[in-house]
mmCIF file of C-alpha atoms and ligand atoms in Angstrom:
data_model
loop_
_atom_site.group_PDB
_atom_site.id
_atom_site.type_symbol
_atom_site.label_atom_id
_atom_site.label_comp_id
_atom_site.label_asym_id
_atom_site.label_seq_id
_atom_site.Cartn_x
_atom_site.Cartn_y
_atom_site.Cartn_z
ATOM 1 C CA UNK T 15 92.775 107.971 109.514
ATOM 2 C CA UNK T 16 90.634 109.752 106.923
ATOM 3 C CA UNK T 17 93.295 112.126 105.653
ATOM 4 C CA UNK T 18 93.247 112.782 101.926
ATOM 5 C CA UNK T 19 95.841 111.942 99.316
ATOM 6 C CA UNK T 20 97.993 114.939 98.312
ATOM 7 C CA UNK T 21 96.646 116.084 94.921
ATOM 8 C CA UNK T 22 100.048 116.347 93.215
ATOM 9 C CA UNK T 23 100.905 112.802 94.247
ATOM 10 C CA UNK T 24 97.514 111.525 93.052
ATOM 11 C CA UNK T 25 97.914 113.313 89.709
ATOM 12 C CA UNK T 26 101.216 111.555 89.049
ATOM 13 C CA UNK T 27 99.611 108.159 89.613
ATOM 14 C CA UNK T 28 96.508 109.138 87.661
ATOM 15 C CA UNK T 29 98.630 110.108 84.653
ATOM 16 C CA UNK T 30 99.935 106.536 84.656
ATOM 17 C CA UNK T 31 96.791 104.557 85.537
ATOM 18 C CA UNK T 32 93.859 106.766 84.422
ATOM 19 C CA UNK T 33 91.695 105.886 87.396
ATOM 20 C CA UNK T 34 87.958 105.332 86.981
ATOM 21 C CA UNK T 35 87.035 104.501 90.609
ATOM 22 C CA UNK T 36 88.045 105.931 93.996
ATOM 23 C CA UNK T 37 87.015 103.056 96.253
ATOM 24 C CA UNK T 38 87.166 104.913 99.612
ATOM 25 C CA UNK T 39 85.972 108.494 99.660
ATOM 26 C CA UNK T 40 83.445 111.104 100.592
ATOM 27 C CA UNK T 41 81.714 113.219 97.928
ATOM 28 C CA UNK T 42 84.188 115.986 98.778
ATOM 29 C CA UNK T 43 87.385 113.936 98.895
ATOM 30 C CA UNK T 44 86.641 111.696 95.886
ATOM 31 C CA UNK T 45 89.426 111.645 93.330
ATOM 32 C CA UNK T 46 87.250 110.145 90.556
ATOM 33 C CA UNK T 47 83.688 110.833 89.417
ATOM 34 C CA UNK T 48 82.799 107.273 90.431
ATOM 35 C CA UNK T 49 83.522 106.532 94.085
ATOM 36 C CA UNK T 50 82.354 104.501 97.073
ATOM 37 C CA UNK T 51 81.587 106.022 100.457
ATOM 38 C CA UNK T 52 81.146 104.491 103.883
ATOM 39 C CA UNK T 53 77.406 104.181 103.124
ATOM 40 C CA UNK T 54 78.170 102.103 100.015
ATOM 41 C CA UNK T 55 80.744 100.078 101.995
ATOM 42 C CA UNK T 56 83.369 99.435 99.358
ATOM 43 C CA UNK T 57 84.360 96.224 101.130
ATOM 44 C CA UNK T 58 81.097 94.712 99.880
ATOM 45 C CA UNK T 59 81.157 96.207 96.384
ATOM 46 C CA UNK T 60 82.424 94.850 93.067
ATOM 47 C CA UNK T 61 85.440 96.828 91.849
ATOM 48 C CA UNK T 62 85.828 94.742 88.687
ATOM 49 C CA UNK T 63 86.315 96.446 85.342
ATOM 50 C CA UNK T 64 87.836 99.573 86.873
ATOM 51 C CA UNK T 65 91.190 101.252 87.260
ATOM 52 C CA UNK T 66 90.863 101.643 91.021
ATOM 53 C CA UNK T 67 92.638 104.090 93.302
ATOM 54 C CA UNK T 68 92.264 103.316 96.979
ATOM 55 C CA UNK T 69 93.660 105.136 99.998
ATOM 56 C CA UNK T 70 91.653 103.272 102.652
ATOM 57 C CA UNK T 71 91.035 104.273 106.271
ATOM 58 C CA UNK T 72 94.195 103.465 108.257
ATOM 59 C CA UNK T 73 92.363 102.032 111.269
ATOM 60 C CA UNK T 74 91.953 98.540 112.661
ATOM 61 C CA UNK T 75 90.232 97.311 109.490
ATOM 62 C CA UNK T 76 93.212 98.089 107.245
ATOM 63 C CA UNK T 77 93.994 94.390 106.819
ATOM 64 C CA UNK T 78 90.495 93.813 105.436
ATOM 65 C CA UNK T 79 91.043 96.597 102.900
ATOM 66 C CA UNK T 80 94.346 95.118 101.788
ATOM 67 C CA UNK T 81 92.757 91.680 101.365
ATOM 68 C CA UNK T 82 89.889 93.238 99.381
ATOM 69 C CA UNK T 83 92.331 95.153 97.148
ATOM 70 C CA UNK T 84 94.231 91.917 96.535
ATOM 71 C CA UNK T 85 91.056 89.957 95.685
ATOM 72 C CA UNK T 86 89.562 92.635 93.423
ATOM 73 C CA UNK T 87 92.966 93.107 91.841
ATOM 74 C CA UNK T 88 92.898 89.506 90.558
ATOM 75 C CA UNK T 89 89.808 90.141 88.430
ATOM 76 C CA UNK T 90 89.991 90.448 84.665
ATOM 77 C CA UNK T 91 90.217 93.906 83.128
ATOM 78 C CA UNK T 92 90.885 95.426 86.565
ATOM 79 C CA UNK T 93 93.786 97.353 88.058
ATOM 80 C CA UNK T 94 93.965 98.226 91.759
ATOM 81 C CA UNK T 95 96.434 100.779 93.130
ATOM 82 C CA UNK T 96 96.559 100.793 96.924
ATOM 83 C CA UNK T 97 98.187 103.535 99.034
ATOM 84 C CA UNK T 98 98.916 102.465 102.620
ATOM 85 C CA UNK T 99 101.513 102.899 105.364
ATOM 86 C CA UNK T 100 104.637 100.821 104.681
ATOM 87 C CA UNK T 101 104.294 98.487 107.651
ATOM 88 C CA UNK T 102 106.258 95.529 106.444
ATOM 89 C CA UNK T 103 105.882 93.581 109.693
ATOM 90 C CA UNK T 104 102.123 93.187 109.353
ATOM 91 C CA UNK T 105 100.347 89.955 108.477
ATOM 92 C CA UNK T 106 98.478 91.643 105.633
ATOM 93 C CA UNK T 107 101.734 92.865 104.052
ATOM 94 C CA UNK T 108 103.122 89.345 104.004
ATOM 95 C CA UNK T 109 99.849 87.675 103.011
ATOM 96 C CA UNK T 110 98.548 89.990 100.301
ATOM 97 C CA UNK T 111 101.354 92.276 99.119
ATOM 98 C CA UNK T 112 104.799 90.674 99.330
ATOM 99 C CA UNK T 113 105.298 88.540 96.212
ATOM 100 C CA UNK T 114 101.766 89.325 95.002
ATOM 101 C CA UNK T 115 101.787 93.026 94.115
ATOM 102 C CA UNK T 116 104.169 95.391 92.435
ATOM 103 C CA UNK T 117 105.447 97.424 95.405
ATOM 104 C CA UNK T 118 106.644 101.014 95.242
ATOM 105 C CA UNK T 119 108.134 102.261 98.508
ATOM 106 C CA UNK T 120 107.834 106.035 98.603
ATOM 107 C CA UNK T 121 110.877 108.157 99.261
ATOM 108 C CA UNK T 122 110.189 110.667 102.019
ATOM 109 C CA UNK T 123 106.885 111.144 103.807
ATOM 110 C CA UNK T 124 103.581 112.213 102.253
ATOM 111 C CA UNK T 125 101.819 115.330 103.479
ATOM 112 C CA UNK T 126 98.219 114.197 103.639
ATOM 113 C CA UNK T 127 95.585 116.938 103.470
ATOM 114 C CA UNK T 128 92.144 117.697 104.826
ATOM 115 C CA UNK T 129 89.142 117.622 102.480
ATOM 116 C CA UNK T 130 89.878 121.217 101.435
ATOM 117 C CA UNK T 131 93.347 120.245 100.264
ATOM 118 C CA UNK T 132 95.093 121.879 103.235
ATOM 119 C CA UNK T 133 98.279 119.958 104.025
ATOM 120 C CA UNK T 134 99.287 118.890 107.515
ATOM 121 C CA UNK T 135 102.810 118.044 108.633
ATOM 122 C CA UNK T 136 104.507 115.134 106.930
ATOM 123 C CA UNK T 137 103.052 111.765 107.974
ATOM 124 C CA UNK T 138 104.794 110.075 110.924
ATOM 125 C CA UNK T 139 105.058 106.854 108.885
ATOM 126 C CA UNK T 140 106.459 105.814 105.482
ATOM 127 C CA UNK T 141 104.042 104.850 102.685
ATOM 128 C CA UNK T 142 103.948 102.330 99.889
ATOM 129 C CA UNK T 143 101.893 101.852 96.767
ATOM 130 C CA UNK T 144 100.851 98.270 95.929
ATOM 131 C CA UNK T 145 99.680 97.585 92.383
ATOM 132 C CA UNK T 146 97.583 94.622 91.240
ATOM 133 C CA UNK T 147 97.167 94.344 87.477
ATOM 134 C CA UNK T 148 94.330 91.844 87.253
ATOM 135 C CA UNK T 149 94.747 88.270 86.078
ATOM 136 C CA UNK T 150 95.051 89.511 82.486
ATOM 137 C CA UNK T 151 97.387 92.481 82.914
ATOM 138 C CA UNK T 152 94.806 94.975 84.144
ATOM 139 C CA UNK T 153 92.735 97.677 82.493
HETATM 140 C C1 SAM W 21 92.164 107.913 103.778
HETATM 141 S S1 SAM W 21 90.610 108.603 103.270
HETATM 142 C C2 SAM W 21 90.849 108.821 101.533
HETATM 143 C C3 SAM W 21 90.008 109.936 100.940
HETATM 144 C C4 SAM W 21 90.175 110.182 99.438
HETATM 145 N N1 SAM W 21 89.679 109.081 98.645
HETATM 146 C C5 SAM W 21 91.612 110.450 99.081
HETATM 147 O O1 SAM W 21 92.314 109.538 98.650
HETATM 148 O O2 SAM W 21 92.017 111.593 99.232
HETATM 149 C C6 SAM W 21 89.555 107.174 103.399
HETATM 150 C C7 SAM W 21 88.121 107.428 103.033
HETATM 151 O O3 SAM W 21 87.393 106.215 103.072
HETATM 152 C C8 SAM W 21 86.081 106.475 103.511
HETATM 153 N N2 SAM W 21 85.531 105.207 104.011
HETATM 154 C C9 SAM W 21 85.580 104.707 105.273
HETATM 155 N N3 SAM W 21 84.983 103.492 105.316
HETATM 156 C C10 SAM W 21 84.556 103.227 104.053
HETATM 157 C C11 SAM W 21 83.866 102.138 103.466
HETATM 158 N N4 SAM W 21 83.494 101.079 104.201
HETATM 159 N N5 SAM W 21 83.597 102.185 102.139
HETATM 160 C C12 SAM W 21 83.970 103.254 101.394
HETATM 161 N N6 SAM W 21 84.637 104.327 101.901
HETATM 162 C C13 SAM W 21 84.920 104.302 103.218
HETATM 163 C C14 SAM W 21 86.261 107.555 104.566
HETATM 164 O O4 SAM W 21 85.083 108.283 104.737
HETATM 165 C C15 SAM W 21 87.391 108.394 103.940
HETATM 166 O O5 SAM W 21 86.836 109.431 103.165
#
């Protein structure tokens, strides 16, 4: 549930969005110089004004993360790019992603890594990227 985003995949997104905040990280796994950790609790932080990358923990609180990404992603001068499993039967997908975000379903399965960048087997689930471009078009 705390596996890291494959660096090559992140770099492709970063080239497009120029992220300024990794909203769910550890000091070692952070993809941006500004990041929130579990101690900061990103769910209670203001993400406004940033180009945010977020690969949240895939546990029971995932719905709360998707709602938070949606809400922060409505702010002015803010872009939120959310990487999650493509579970299209979930309430959070229908409530906060479908018809509200730009959705990119990934072809194939990501190979998430540990904090040292060591890849595991391909994920046993498909992934999607949901993009919220603020109420004014984003950062
Ligand atoms: C799926 S990992 C992503 C790690 C890294 N940002 C990446 O994309 O490679 C989720 C991260 O969120 C962190 N995390 C868990 N709860 C959090 C919280 N409430 N606020 C901020 N980060 C949290 C975990 O420690 C973990 O490092």
